[in-house]
Short mmCIF file of C-alpha atoms in Angstrom, two decimals:
data_model
loop_
_atom_site.label_atom_id
_atom_site.label_comp_id
_atom_site.label_asym_id
_atom_site.label_seq_id
_atom_site.Cartn_x
_atom_site.Cartn_y
_atom_site.Cartn_z
CA MET A 1 -5.89 -45.04 -6.07
CA GLU A 2 -7.19 -47.36 -3.34
CA MET A 3 -5.86 -47.74 0.21
CA VAL A 4 -6.75 -49.20 3.57
CA GLU A 5 -7.46 -46.65 6.28
CA GLN A 6 -6.31 -47.77 9.73
CA GLY A 7 -6.13 -46.41 13.26
CA THR A 8 -9.83 -46.33 14.08
CA GLY A 9 -10.13 -49.93 15.27
CA GLN A 10 -11.68 -50.78 11.91
CA GLU A 11 -10.19 -51.06 8.45
CA ARG A 12 -11.96 -49.18 5.71
CA LEU A 13 -11.11 -49.37 2.03
CA THR A 14 -10.95 -45.91 0.49
CA SER A 15 -9.95 -44.34 -2.81
CA THR A 16 -8.84 -40.82 -3.61
CA ASP A 17 -10.05 -38.36 -6.20
CA GLN A 18 -7.74 -36.38 -8.49
CA TYR A 19 -7.26 -33.73 -5.78
CA GLY A 20 -6.23 -36.22 -3.07
CA PHE A 21 -9.52 -36.28 -1.14
CA GLU A 22 -10.61 -39.67 0.18
CA ARG A 23 -13.92 -41.27 -0.66
CA PRO A 24 -15.31 -44.75 0.00
CA ALA A 25 -13.94 -47.32 -2.42
CA GLY A 26 -16.10 -49.58 -4.52
CA PRO A 27 -18.26 -49.14 -7.59
CA GLU A 28 -19.86 -45.74 -8.12
CA PRO A 29 -23.68 -45.67 -8.10
CA GLU A 30 -24.98 -45.66 -11.68
CA PRO A 31 -26.34 -42.04 -11.63
CA HIS A 32 -23.03 -40.74 -10.28
CA ARG A 33 -21.00 -42.75 -12.78
CA GLU A 34 -23.13 -41.35 -15.61
CA LEU A 35 -22.67 -37.84 -14.20
CA LEU A 36 -18.87 -38.23 -14.11
CA SER A 37 -18.84 -39.62 -17.64
CA ASN A 38 -20.94 -36.72 -18.99
CA TYR A 39 -18.84 -34.14 -17.16
CA GLY A 40 -15.64 -35.76 -18.47
CA ALA A 41 -16.93 -35.23 -22.01
CA VAL A 42 -17.71 -31.57 -21.20
CA LEU A 43 -14.19 -31.05 -19.83
CA SER A 44 -12.63 -32.60 -22.94
CA ARG A 45 -14.55 -30.19 -25.18
CA ARG A 46 -13.65 -27.22 -22.97
CA ALA A 47 -9.96 -28.23 -22.95
CA ILE A 48 -9.84 -28.10 -26.77
CA LYS A 49 -11.39 -24.62 -26.79
CA TRP A 50 -9.04 -23.34 -24.06
CA ARG A 51 -6.01 -24.79 -25.87
CA LYS A 52 -6.94 -22.94 -29.06
CA LEU A 53 -7.56 -19.71 -27.14
CA LEU A 54 -4.23 -19.86 -25.31
CA GLN A 55 -2.28 -20.76 -28.47
CA HIS A 56 -3.19 -17.47 -30.12
CA SER A 57 -2.95 -14.93 -27.31
CA ARG A 58 -2.48 -14.18 -23.64
CA VAL A 59 -5.66 -14.18 -21.63
CA GLN A 60 -7.22 -10.73 -21.41
CA ARG A 61 -10.56 -9.63 -20.03
CA SER A 62 -13.23 -10.01 -22.70
CA LEU A 63 -16.75 -11.33 -23.13
CA ARG A 64 -15.32 -14.44 -24.76
CA VAL A 65 -12.99 -15.18 -21.83
CA LYS A 66 -15.82 -14.50 -19.36
CA ARG A 67 -18.02 -16.98 -21.24
CA TYR A 68 -15.24 -19.58 -21.30
CA ILE A 69 -14.62 -19.18 -17.57
CA ARG A 70 -18.31 -19.55 -16.73
CA LYS A 71 -18.32 -22.82 -18.66
CA GLY A 72 -15.35 -24.10 -16.66
CA ILE A 73 -11.57 -24.01 -16.74
CA PRO A 74 -9.94 -27.43 -17.26
CA ASN A 75 -7.68 -28.24 -14.32
CA GLU A 76 -4.49 -28.11 -16.40
CA TYR A 77 -5.14 -24.41 -17.15
CA ARG A 78 -6.73 -23.38 -13.84
CA SER A 79 -3.59 -22.09 -12.14
CA LEU A 80 -2.57 -20.03 -15.17
CA ILE A 81 -6.02 -18.48 -15.63
CA TRP A 82 -6.58 -17.73 -11.94
CA MET A 83 -3.16 -16.07 -11.70
CA THR A 84 -3.79 -13.97 -14.81
CA VAL A 85 -7.37 -12.79 -14.32
CA SER A 86 -6.99 -12.08 -10.59
CA GLY A 87 -3.95 -9.85 -11.06
CA ALA A 88 -1.86 -12.22 -8.90
CA GLN A 89 0.58 -12.91 -11.74
CA ALA A 90 1.20 -9.18 -12.26
CA GLN A 91 1.80 -8.71 -8.52
CA MET A 92 4.22 -11.63 -8.40
CA GLU A 93 6.18 -10.28 -11.38
CA LYS A 94 6.32 -6.79 -9.79
CA ASN A 95 7.75 -8.23 -6.57
CA PRO A 96 10.45 -10.79 -7.45
CA GLY A 97 11.99 -12.42 -4.38
CA TYR A 98 9.43 -10.85 -2.03
CA TYR A 99 7.85 -14.14 -0.96
CA LYS A 100 11.28 -15.57 -0.09
CA LYS A 101 12.05 -12.47 2.01
CA LEU A 102 8.81 -12.93 3.95
CA LEU A 103 9.83 -16.47 4.87
CA GLU A 104 13.21 -15.22 6.08
CA MET A 105 11.71 -12.63 8.45
CA GLU A 106 12.07 -13.04 12.19
CA GLU A 107 9.42 -15.41 13.54
CA ASP A 108 6.34 -13.98 15.23
CA PRO A 109 5.69 -16.64 17.94
CA LYS A 110 1.94 -15.87 18.17
CA LEU A 111 1.47 -16.09 14.41
CA VAL A 112 3.51 -19.31 14.12
CA GLU A 113 1.60 -20.94 16.98
CA ALA A 114 -1.82 -19.98 15.54
CA VAL A 115 -0.90 -21.36 12.11
CA ARG A 116 0.70 -24.52 13.50
CA THR A 117 -2.41 -25.26 15.59
CA ASP A 118 -4.65 -25.22 12.50
CA ILE A 119 -2.35 -27.05 10.10
CA ASN A 120 -3.20 -30.51 11.49
CA ARG A 121 -6.91 -29.72 11.23
CA THR A 122 -6.65 -28.80 7.56
CA PHE A 123 -8.11 -31.44 5.24
CA PRO A 124 -7.50 -34.58 7.34
CA ASP A 125 -9.35 -36.41 4.53
CA ASN A 126 -6.79 -35.36 1.91
CA VAL A 127 -3.77 -37.64 1.53
CA GLN A 128 -1.57 -34.78 0.28
CA PHE A 129 -1.86 -33.05 3.67
CA ARG A 130 -0.78 -36.09 5.69
CA ARG A 131 2.58 -35.91 7.44
CA THR A 132 3.53 -39.15 5.69
CA ALA A 133 2.87 -37.67 2.22
CA ASN A 134 5.80 -36.94 -0.07
CA PRO A 135 5.75 -34.09 -0.78
CA CYS A 136 3.66 -33.10 2.26
CA LEU A 137 1.52 -30.04 1.51
CA GLN A 138 1.38 -29.21 5.23
CA HIS A 139 4.88 -27.70 5.00
CA ALA A 140 3.98 -25.53 2.01
CA LEU A 141 0.70 -24.47 3.64
CA PHE A 142 2.55 -23.47 6.83
CA ASN A 143 4.95 -21.33 4.78
CA ILE A 144 2.16 -19.58 2.87
CA LEU A 145 0.18 -18.70 5.98
CA VAL A 146 3.20 -17.48 7.97
CA ALA A 147 4.40 -15.46 4.97
CA TYR A 148 0.96 -13.94 4.59
CA GLY A 149 0.85 -13.02 8.28
CA ASN A 150 4.19 -11.25 7.86
CA HIS A 151 2.99 -9.52 4.69
CA ASN A 152 -0.40 -8.33 5.98
CA LYS A 153 -0.08 -7.44 9.66
CA THR A 154 -3.70 -6.20 9.82
CA VAL A 155 -5.00 -9.65 8.96
CA GLY A 156 -2.21 -11.79 10.39
CA TYR A 157 -3.81 -15.23 10.48
CA CYS A 158 -7.51 -16.00 10.81
CA GLN A 159 -9.26 -19.38 10.89
CA GLY A 160 -10.66 -20.19 7.47
CA MET A 161 -7.58 -18.92 5.65
CA ASN A 162 -5.97 -22.37 6.07
CA PHE A 163 -8.70 -24.03 3.99
CA VAL A 164 -8.64 -21.35 1.30
CA ALA A 165 -4.84 -21.47 1.02
CA GLY A 166 -5.01 -25.28 1.01
CA TYR A 167 -7.31 -25.30 -2.03
CA LEU A 168 -5.03 -22.82 -3.79
CA LEU A 169 -2.09 -25.17 -3.16
CA ILE A 170 -3.99 -28.18 -4.47
CA VAL A 171 -4.66 -26.32 -7.72
CA THR A 172 -1.38 -24.45 -8.27
CA LYS A 173 1.03 -26.93 -6.59
CA ASP A 174 3.15 -23.82 -6.02
CA GLU A 175 3.73 -21.92 -2.75
CA GLU A 176 4.44 -18.50 -4.22
CA LYS A 177 1.52 -18.57 -6.64
CA SER A 178 -0.80 -19.67 -3.82
CA PHE A 179 0.48 -16.77 -1.69
CA TRP A 180 -0.30 -14.18 -4.37
CA LEU A 181 -3.72 -15.68 -5.13
CA LEU A 182 -4.51 -15.58 -1.39
CA ASP A 183 -3.50 -11.92 -1.38
CA ALA A 184 -5.75 -11.19 -4.37
CA LEU A 185 -8.69 -12.80 -2.56
CA ILE A 186 -8.10 -11.11 0.80
CA VAL A 187 -7.28 -7.64 -0.52
CA LYS A 188 -9.47 -7.30 -3.62
CA ILE A 189 -12.15 -9.95 -3.83
CA ILE A 190 -13.30 -10.45 -0.22
CA PRO A 191 -11.75 -7.51 1.68
CA ASP A 192 -12.20 -7.33 5.46
CA PHE A 193 -13.38 -10.94 5.76
CA TYR A 194 -10.38 -11.95 7.84
CA THR A 195 -9.62 -8.73 9.76
CA PRO A 196 -10.12 -8.76 13.54
CA THR A 197 -13.59 -7.17 13.26
CA MET A 198 -14.55 -9.30 10.19
CA ILE A 199 -16.67 -6.36 9.07
CA GLY A 200 -16.53 -7.45 5.42
CA LEU A 201 -17.91 -10.87 6.32
CA LYS A 202 -20.64 -9.42 8.57
CA THR A 203 -21.56 -6.90 5.87
CA ASP A 204 -21.94 -9.53 3.16
CA GLN A 205 -24.08 -11.73 5.42
CA GLU A 206 -26.39 -8.75 5.95
CA VAL A 207 -26.39 -8.03 2.21
CA LEU A 208 -27.45 -11.63 1.55
CA ALA A 209 -30.29 -11.19 4.08
CA GLN A 210 -31.46 -8.10 2.16
CA LEU A 211 -31.20 -9.89 -1.21
CA VAL A 212 -33.22 -12.86 0.12
CA LYS A 213 -35.86 -10.39 1.32
CA MET A 214 -36.02 -9.00 -2.24
CA LYS A 215 -35.84 -12.26 -4.18
CA VAL A 216 -37.13 -15.01 -1.85
CA PRO A 217 -39.34 -13.07 0.62
CA ALA A 218 -41.05 -16.16 2.07
CA VAL A 219 -37.71 -17.52 3.31
CA ALA A 220 -36.78 -14.11 4.75
CA GLU A 221 -40.10 -14.04 6.64
CA LEU A 222 -39.49 -17.58 7.97
CA MET A 223 -36.04 -16.57 9.26
CA GLU A 224 -37.48 -13.49 10.99
CA LYS A 225 -40.44 -15.37 12.45
CA HIS A 226 -38.16 -17.90 14.18
CA ASN A 227 -35.37 -15.39 15.00
CA VAL A 228 -32.73 -17.30 13.02
CA MET A 229 -29.69 -15.09 12.46
CA TRP A 230 -28.21 -15.41 8.98
CA THR A 231 -24.70 -15.77 10.40
CA LEU A 232 -25.73 -19.12 11.94
CA VAL A 233 -26.55 -20.68 8.59
CA VAL A 234 -24.28 -18.97 6.06
CA ALA A 235 -21.11 -17.81 7.90
CA ARG A 236 -19.14 -20.89 6.80
CA TRP A 237 -20.36 -20.50 3.20
CA PHE A 238 -18.70 -17.08 3.06
CA ILE A 239 -15.59 -17.46 5.21
CA CYS A 240 -14.50 -20.73 3.57
CA LEU A 241 -15.86 -19.79 0.13
CA PHE A 242 -17.96 -22.99 0.11
CA ILE A 243 -15.04 -25.35 0.92
CA ASP A 244 -16.32 -28.41 2.82
CA ILE A 245 -19.85 -27.15 2.10
CA LEU A 246 -20.14 -28.08 -1.59
CA PRO A 247 -18.36 -30.81 -3.60
CA VAL A 248 -14.75 -30.08 -4.55
CA GLU A 249 -15.34 -29.74 -8.29
CA THR A 250 -18.32 -27.44 -7.71
CA VAL A 251 -16.22 -25.21 -5.40
CA LEU A 252 -13.47 -24.98 -8.02
CA ARG A 253 -15.97 -24.01 -10.70
CA ILE A 254 -17.33 -21.30 -8.37
CA TRP A 255 -13.77 -20.05 -7.79
CA ASP A 256 -13.15 -19.91 -11.56
CA CYS A 257 -15.84 -17.23 -11.73
CA LEU A 258 -14.91 -15.65 -8.39
CA PHE A 259 -11.39 -14.79 -9.57
CA TYR A 260 -12.76 -13.21 -12.76
CA GLU A 261 -16.04 -11.62 -11.67
CA GLY A 262 -15.45 -10.96 -7.98
CA SER A 263 -17.50 -11.57 -4.85
CA LYS A 264 -20.83 -11.05 -6.60
CA ILE A 265 -20.51 -14.76 -7.43
CA THR A 266 -20.83 -15.76 -3.75
CA PHE A 267 -24.24 -14.06 -3.62
CA ARG A 268 -25.34 -15.83 -6.82
CA VAL A 269 -24.36 -19.20 -5.33
CA ALA A 270 -26.07 -18.53 -1.99
CA LEU A 271 -29.25 -17.19 -3.62
CA THR A 272 -29.41 -20.17 -6.00
CA LEU A 273 -29.18 -22.65 -3.12
CA ILE A 274 -31.90 -20.81 -1.19
CA LYS A 275 -34.27 -20.04 -4.08
CA TYR A 276 -34.02 -23.46 -5.73
CA HIS A 277 -34.78 -25.18 -2.40
CA GLN A 278 -37.34 -22.64 -1.22
CA ALA A 279 -40.18 -25.17 -0.91
CA SER A 280 -38.04 -27.49 1.21
CA ILE A 281 -36.82 -24.67 3.49
CA LEU A 282 -40.41 -23.51 4.03
CA GLU A 283 -41.34 -26.95 5.41
CA ALA A 284 -39.29 -26.10 8.53
CA ASN A 285 -41.39 -24.84 11.41
CA ASN A 286 -38.86 -24.19 14.16
CA PHE A 287 -35.32 -22.91 14.77
CA PRO A 288 -33.44 -26.29 14.69
CA ALA A 289 -35.38 -27.46 11.63
CA ILE A 290 -34.43 -24.32 9.69
CA CYS A 291 -30.74 -24.80 10.55
CA GLU A 292 -31.00 -28.43 9.41
CA LYS A 293 -32.61 -27.40 6.11
CA PHE A 294 -29.69 -25.08 5.38
CA LYS A 295 -27.34 -28.05 5.77
CA GLU A 296 -29.49 -30.23 3.53
CA ILE A 297 -29.64 -27.72 0.66
CA THR A 298 -25.86 -27.93 0.20
CA CYS A 299 -26.10 -31.65 -0.64
CA GLY A 300 -27.91 -33.59 -3.33
CA PRO A 301 -28.13 -33.70 -7.12
CA LEU A 302 -28.18 -29.94 -7.76
CA VAL A 303 -24.68 -29.32 -6.38
CA GLN A 304 -23.24 -32.68 -7.49
CA ASP A 305 -23.71 -31.77 -11.14
CA CYS A 306 -21.40 -28.76 -11.09
CA HIS A 307 -21.95 -27.95 -14.79
CA VAL A 308 -25.73 -27.65 -14.37
CA PHE A 309 -25.31 -25.86 -11.04
CA MET A 310 -23.05 -23.21 -12.59
CA GLN A 311 -25.64 -22.60 -15.29
CA LYS A 312 -28.27 -22.21 -12.57
CA ILE A 313 -26.37 -19.55 -10.61
CA PHE A 314 -26.60 -17.22 -13.61
CA THR A 315 -30.34 -17.78 -14.13
CA GLU A 316 -32.01 -18.77 -10.83
CA PRO A 317 -31.36 -15.53 -8.85
CA GLY A 318 -32.34 -13.28 -11.77
CA THR A 319 -30.56 -9.97 -12.36
CA LEU A 320 -28.01 -8.97 -9.73
CA PRO A 321 -26.39 -5.64 -10.66
CA LEU A 322 -23.13 -4.80 -8.94
CA ALA A 323 -24.60 -1.34 -8.22
CA THR A 324 -27.31 -2.99 -6.08
CA ILE A 325 -24.77 -5.01 -4.09
CA THR A 326 -22.52 -1.95 -3.64
CA LYS A 327 -25.44 0.15 -2.36
CA LEU A 328 -26.56 -2.59 0.06
CA ARG A 329 -22.98 -3.02 1.28
CA GLU A 330 -22.57 0.70 1.91
CA GLY A 331 -25.83 0.85 3.88
CA SER A 332 -25.10 -2.28 5.92
CA ARG A 333 -21.54 -1.24 6.74
CA ALA A 334 -22.59 2.26 7.78
CA GLN A 335 -25.21 0.79 10.09
CA MET A 336 -22.69 -1.59 11.68
CA VAL A 337 -20.12 1.17 12.18
CA ALA A 338 -22.78 3.37 13.78
CA GLN A 339 -23.75 0.56 16.16
CA SER A 340 -20.18 -0.31 17.17
#
């Protein structure tokens, strides 16, 4: 779909992708057009395999399902699979009417104000989140975030949750499903990321620093030499789960695996970006240059071709046992608690 964007003093012709995000209109560059064509063929093949799988049984955890998910879930099945493998569907079925009750609770003025402030900043480049859209996803997003604040008083509302819930809405097109998927993420997959202390987020940033030291030592040494704190370059990767960092389709493919395999996937993605671009990062010789390199490594051909990128995250970092991550997390968290 093409449209004219106005209000900036200049008119700019734009088009939107299948998720409602704007992009410049006009012919695609040849390499990108070829990439889209190839990926379209991949999705068609995957859709046939998923259709056959779902015809014969409900999705259950198995090596076959894990393999299918790693190769990508076609968009028409994404909501169903995410709900099933994350446990969100089971939670929703156990709690009929609960979401509606949360919306009927007495308003918490602080919560409502915090959510309302961020709603207008959420995906201004997505036509579905414009006030003029019909339906306007801003209303649904507001409901989800207020309901979640009522449901989980410890978390309430934290910046970053708006983008995550927004992506869930784009995929599920359903408020209640998005609410339960958000709960699965916050409670099980990335616990303590959005609490007031953000200790889960801080812990995982420290774990990544330790993993880089083990797997890409030259980059770890560069960071230490120039006193670059990891939180400066990777905090947004973690708190927004790569939204607005990597291309939309690549983020959704990462989330396919995240809902099935858990937060270990975020480390695989981060390590792949760092290890694959090691030579480029090592060209930096001062603090600002290092920060700039970490922006650059999230762009370019590697992340544009989401199918190849997803293959890379399971090979480039090498082995990454959950036991290693758990041990590093325990050590990092204990150290932070002792220091606080």
